[in-house]
mmCIF file of C-alpha atoms in Angstrom:
data_model
loop_
_atom_site.group_PDB
_atom_site.id
_atom_site.type_symbol
_atom_site.label_atom_id
_atom_site.label_comp_id
_atom_site.label_asym_id
_atom_site.label_seq_id
_atom_site.Cartn_x
_atom_site.Cartn_y
_atom_site.Cartn_z
ATOM 1 C CA MET F 1 81.937 94.844 96.106
ATOM 2 C CA GLY F 2 80.719 96.406 99.335
ATOM 3 C CA ARG F 3 83.671 95.324 101.428
ATOM 4 C CA TRP F 4 86.091 96.730 98.840
ATOM 5 C CA VAL F 5 84.392 100.115 99.153
ATOM 6 C CA VAL F 6 84.614 99.896 102.945
ATOM 7 C CA LEU F 7 88.307 98.942 102.744
ATOM 8 C CA PHE F 8 89.196 101.826 100.432
ATOM 9 C CA ALA F 9 87.078 104.285 102.420
ATOM 10 C CA ALA F 10 88.732 103.180 105.674
ATOM 11 C CA ALA F 11 92.185 103.432 104.115
ATOM 12 C CA ALA F 12 91.402 106.855 102.650
ATOM 13 C CA ALA F 13 90.162 108.050 106.056
ATOM 14 C CA LEU F 14 93.282 106.739 107.793
ATOM 15 C CA TYR F 15 95.505 108.316 105.148
ATOM 16 C CA ALA F 16 93.702 111.639 105.600
ATOM 17 C CA VAL F 17 94.182 111.517 109.367
ATOM 18 C CA CYS F 18 97.871 110.626 109.025
ATOM 19 C CA CYS F 19 98.569 112.820 105.997
ATOM 20 C CA GLY F 20 100.330 115.452 108.047
ATOM 21 C CA ALA F 21 102.411 113.055 110.147
ATOM 22 C CA TYR F 22 105.580 114.409 108.565
ATOM 23 C CA TYR F 23 106.103 117.972 107.432
ATOM 24 C CA VAL F 24 107.445 118.493 103.925
ATOM 25 C CA GLY F 25 111.190 118.630 104.344
ATOM 26 C CA PHE F 26 111.283 116.128 107.229
ATOM 27 C CA PHE F 27 112.947 113.551 104.998
ATOM 28 C CA ASN F 28 114.865 116.175 102.981
ATOM 29 C CA ASP F 29 114.200 114.337 99.689
ATOM 30 C CA ASP F 30 110.536 115.302 99.774
ATOM 31 C CA ALA F 31 111.389 118.997 99.703
ATOM 32 C CA PHE F 32 113.681 118.464 96.711
ATOM 33 C CA TYR F 33 110.892 116.654 94.846
ATOM 34 C CA LEU F 34 108.650 119.682 95.304
ATOM 35 C CA ILE F 35 111.456 122.032 94.308
ATOM 36 C CA GLY F 36 111.940 119.895 91.199
ATOM 37 C CA ALA F 37 108.213 120.034 90.436
ATOM 38 C CA ARG F 38 108.196 123.812 90.746
ATOM 39 C CA SER F 39 111.260 123.974 88.524
ATOM 40 C CA LEU F 40 109.578 121.797 85.881
ATOM 41 C CA LEU F 41 106.700 124.278 85.847
ATOM 42 C CA THR F 42 109.192 126.896 84.660
ATOM 43 C CA GLY F 43 110.402 124.650 81.837
ATOM 44 C CA SER F 44 113.690 123.639 83.441
ATOM 45 C CA TYR F 45 114.967 121.187 86.020
ATOM 46 C CA LEU F 46 117.098 123.296 88.335
ATOM 47 C CA GLU F 47 117.757 123.539 92.046
ATOM 48 C CA LEU F 48 115.648 126.623 92.681
ATOM 49 C CA ASN F 49 116.939 126.797 96.256
ATOM 50 C CA HIS F 50 120.564 127.154 95.102
ATOM 51 C CA PRO F 51 121.818 130.698 94.440
ATOM 52 C CA GLY F 52 123.423 129.652 91.151
ATOM 53 C CA LEU F 53 120.353 127.810 89.844
ATOM 54 C CA VAL F 54 122.415 124.723 89.062
ATOM 55 C CA PRO F 55 120.820 121.746 87.266
ATOM 56 C CA GLN F 56 119.074 119.252 89.524
ATOM 57 C CA THR F 57 121.251 116.142 89.227
ATOM 58 C CA GLN F 58 120.690 114.352 92.505
ATOM 59 C CA TYR F 59 117.015 113.467 91.969
ATOM 60 C CA LEU F 60 115.477 112.075 88.808
ATOM 61 C CA PRO F 61 112.523 114.021 87.373
ATOM 62 C CA GLY F 62 109.854 111.277 87.380
ATOM 63 C CA TRP F 63 108.231 111.980 90.740
ATOM 64 C CA PRO F 64 108.669 115.762 90.438
ATOM 65 C CA PHE F 65 106.932 115.526 87.051
ATOM 66 C CA LEU F 66 103.993 113.711 88.643
ATOM 67 C CA LEU F 67 103.921 116.395 91.343
ATOM 68 C CA THR F 68 103.675 119.295 88.882
ATOM 69 C CA PRO F 69 99.866 119.588 89.189
ATOM 70 C CA ALA F 70 100.264 119.797 92.981
ATOM 71 C CA ALA F 71 103.042 122.351 92.583
ATOM 72 C CA ALA F 72 100.853 124.359 90.211
ATOM 73 C CA LEU F 73 98.155 124.414 92.880
ATOM 74 C CA GLY F 74 100.862 125.779 95.099
ATOM 75 C CA GLY F 75 100.486 123.790 98.246
ATOM 76 C CA PHE F 76 101.953 121.109 100.378
ATOM 77 C CA ALA F 77 98.457 119.727 100.924
ATOM 78 C CA ALA F 78 98.078 119.002 97.202
ATOM 79 C CA ALA F 79 101.452 117.225 97.176
ATOM 80 C CA ARG F 80 100.469 115.143 100.197
ATOM 81 C CA LEU F 81 97.153 114.303 98.553
ATOM 82 C CA THR F 82 98.986 113.203 95.396
ATOM 83 C CA ALA F 83 101.214 110.915 97.482
ATOM 84 C CA ALA F 84 98.232 109.492 99.381
ATOM 85 C CA LEU F 85 96.348 108.826 96.143
ATOM 86 C CA ALA F 86 99.397 107.024 94.759
ATOM 87 C CA MET F 87 99.479 104.904 97.924
ATOM 88 C CA LEU F 88 95.782 104.096 97.601
ATOM 89 C CA ALA F 89 96.158 103.308 93.899
ATOM 90 C CA SER F 90 99.049 100.961 94.675
ATOM 91 C CA VAL F 91 96.701 98.977 96.914
ATOM 92 C CA ALA F 92 94.349 98.429 93.978
ATOM 93 C CA ALA F 93 97.335 97.695 91.717
ATOM 94 C CA ALA F 94 98.552 94.979 94.096
ATOM 95 C CA ALA F 95 95.177 93.247 93.977
ATOM 96 C CA TRP F 96 95.137 93.558 90.169
ATOM 97 C CA CYS F 97 98.743 92.445 89.695
ATOM 98 C CA PHE F 98 98.234 89.181 91.565
ATOM 99 C CA ALA F 99 94.617 88.572 90.517
ATOM 100 C CA GLU F 100 95.498 85.451 88.514
ATOM 101 C CA ASP F 101 97.200 83.862 91.541
ATOM 102 C CA LEU F 102 94.596 84.608 94.186
ATOM 103 C CA ASP F 103 90.902 84.042 94.611
ATOM 104 C CA GLU F 104 88.593 86.895 95.618
ATOM 105 C CA GLU F 105 89.285 86.405 99.326
ATOM 106 C CA GLY F 106 93.044 86.353 98.748
ATOM 107 C CA ARG F 107 92.923 89.550 96.669
ATOM 108 C CA PHE F 108 90.905 91.285 99.359
ATOM 109 C CA LEU F 109 93.268 90.175 102.134
ATOM 110 C CA LEU F 110 96.278 91.288 100.083
ATOM 111 C CA ALA F 111 94.670 94.679 99.500
ATOM 112 C CA ALA F 112 93.799 95.007 103.188
ATOM 113 C CA LEU F 113 97.351 94.121 104.199
ATOM 114 C CA CYS F 114 98.785 96.650 101.746
ATOM 115 C CA ALA F 115 96.318 99.393 102.657
ATOM 116 C CA LEU F 116 96.281 99.069 106.419
ATOM 117 C CA ASN F 117 99.833 98.167 107.321
ATOM 118 C CA PRO F 118 101.296 100.732 109.708
ATOM 119 C CA LEU F 119 104.128 101.782 107.402
ATOM 120 C CA ALA F 120 101.763 102.525 104.514
ATOM 121 C CA VAL F 121 99.413 104.430 106.793
ATOM 122 C CA SER F 122 102.138 106.505 108.455
ATOM 123 C CA LEU F 123 103.878 107.369 105.166
ATOM 124 C CA SER F 124 100.714 107.820 103.118
ATOM 125 C CA GLY F 125 101.057 111.587 103.010
ATOM 126 C CA ALA F 126 104.843 111.742 102.825
ATOM 127 C CA VAL F 127 105.945 113.287 99.537
ATOM 128 C CA LEU F 128 108.437 110.482 98.852
ATOM 129 C CA THR F 129 108.900 108.146 95.904
ATOM 130 C CA ASP F 130 107.759 104.987 97.711
ATOM 131 C CA ALA F 131 104.086 105.098 96.743
ATOM 132 C CA PRO F 132 104.433 106.143 93.078
ATOM 133 C CA PHE F 133 107.337 103.727 92.577
ATOM 134 C CA THR F 134 105.350 100.855 94.078
ATOM 135 C CA LEU F 135 102.405 101.786 91.875
ATOM 136 C CA GLY F 136 104.599 101.863 88.764
ATOM 137 C CA VAL F 137 106.233 98.523 89.572
ATOM 138 C CA LEU F 138 102.910 96.787 90.265
ATOM 139 C CA LEU F 139 101.314 98.146 87.093
ATOM 140 C CA THR F 140 104.331 97.152 85.008
ATOM 141 C CA LEU F 141 104.517 93.660 86.507
ATOM 142 C CA GLY F 142 100.774 93.162 86.173
ATOM 143 C CA ALA F 143 100.886 94.203 82.523
ATOM 144 C CA ALA F 144 103.918 91.976 81.880
ATOM 145 C CA ARG F 145 102.166 88.994 83.414
ATOM 146 C CA ARG F 146 99.140 89.496 81.184
ATOM 147 C CA LEU F 147 101.031 90.295 77.976
ATOM 148 C CA TRP F 148 104.075 88.043 78.317
ATOM 149 C CA SER F 149 102.990 85.435 75.779
ATOM 150 C CA ARG F 150 102.169 87.893 73.003
ATOM 151 C CA PRO F 151 104.786 87.851 70.248
ATOM 152 C CA ASP F 152 104.115 91.501 69.381
ATOM 153 C CA GLY F 153 107.194 93.746 69.606
ATOM 154 C CA SER F 154 105.113 96.736 70.620
ATOM 155 C CA VAL F 155 104.207 94.936 73.848
ATOM 156 C CA TRP F 156 107.876 94.642 74.753
ATOM 157 C CA PHE F 157 108.481 98.244 73.761
ATOM 158 C CA GLY F 158 105.599 99.371 75.982
ATOM 159 C CA LEU F 159 106.865 97.311 78.905
ATOM 160 C CA GLY F 160 110.323 98.812 78.402
ATOM 161 C CA VAL F 161 108.859 102.313 78.448
ATOM 162 C CA ALA F 162 106.948 101.459 81.635
ATOM 163 C CA ALA F 163 110.121 100.111 83.259
ATOM 164 C CA GLY F 164 111.943 103.261 82.174
ATOM 165 C CA ALA F 165 109.238 105.391 83.734
ATOM 166 C CA THR F 166 109.673 103.602 87.061
ATOM 167 C CA PHE F 167 113.416 104.306 86.810
ATOM 168 C CA LEU F 168 112.657 108.013 86.398
ATOM 169 C CA ILE F 169 110.631 107.879 89.615
ATOM 170 C CA ARG F 170 113.257 105.955 91.569
ATOM 171 C CA PRO F 171 116.632 104.725 90.267
ATOM 172 C CA LEU F 172 115.957 101.273 91.700
ATOM 173 C CA GLY F 173 113.577 100.886 88.750
ATOM 174 C CA VAL F 174 116.600 99.951 86.653
ATOM 175 C CA ALA F 175 116.222 96.470 88.163
ATOM 176 C CA LEU F 176 112.633 96.091 86.947
ATOM 177 C CA PRO F 177 113.424 94.692 83.469
#
């Protein structure tokens, strides 16, 4: 248990240091996700930066919806923290998803690889869909692996809803089912 705490503390510290590596708007999409979150707070899903307040059609509302608490707090720092927490949670989800295939050492090494790889560290504070999408996919796959043999229709309905939620975060989620 102690080394898991050290791993997550080290990853959290690295993510905090690298959280500001990219300003919001650097990737363009990240700014639109925050605009979408602010729009959702008003009860609509519009391009607030457009003079005609046209509907937001280019970006799905899943990630902006998850960013609404950060948008309500009003800051880029809260949005970056949300993204970093999603990245950290996806590390735990990876270890959980593949727990049946790996022993304790394998789960720890997988988590360390996911948490400390340079791409994850550098993008940990980027307000992009990568971290929440990865989290959603890993949670859905992990649940499917554990519930696959149950003949209950509600299980399949729940997995379908989870797959649909990943689609709302990133359109690539359509491939999840």
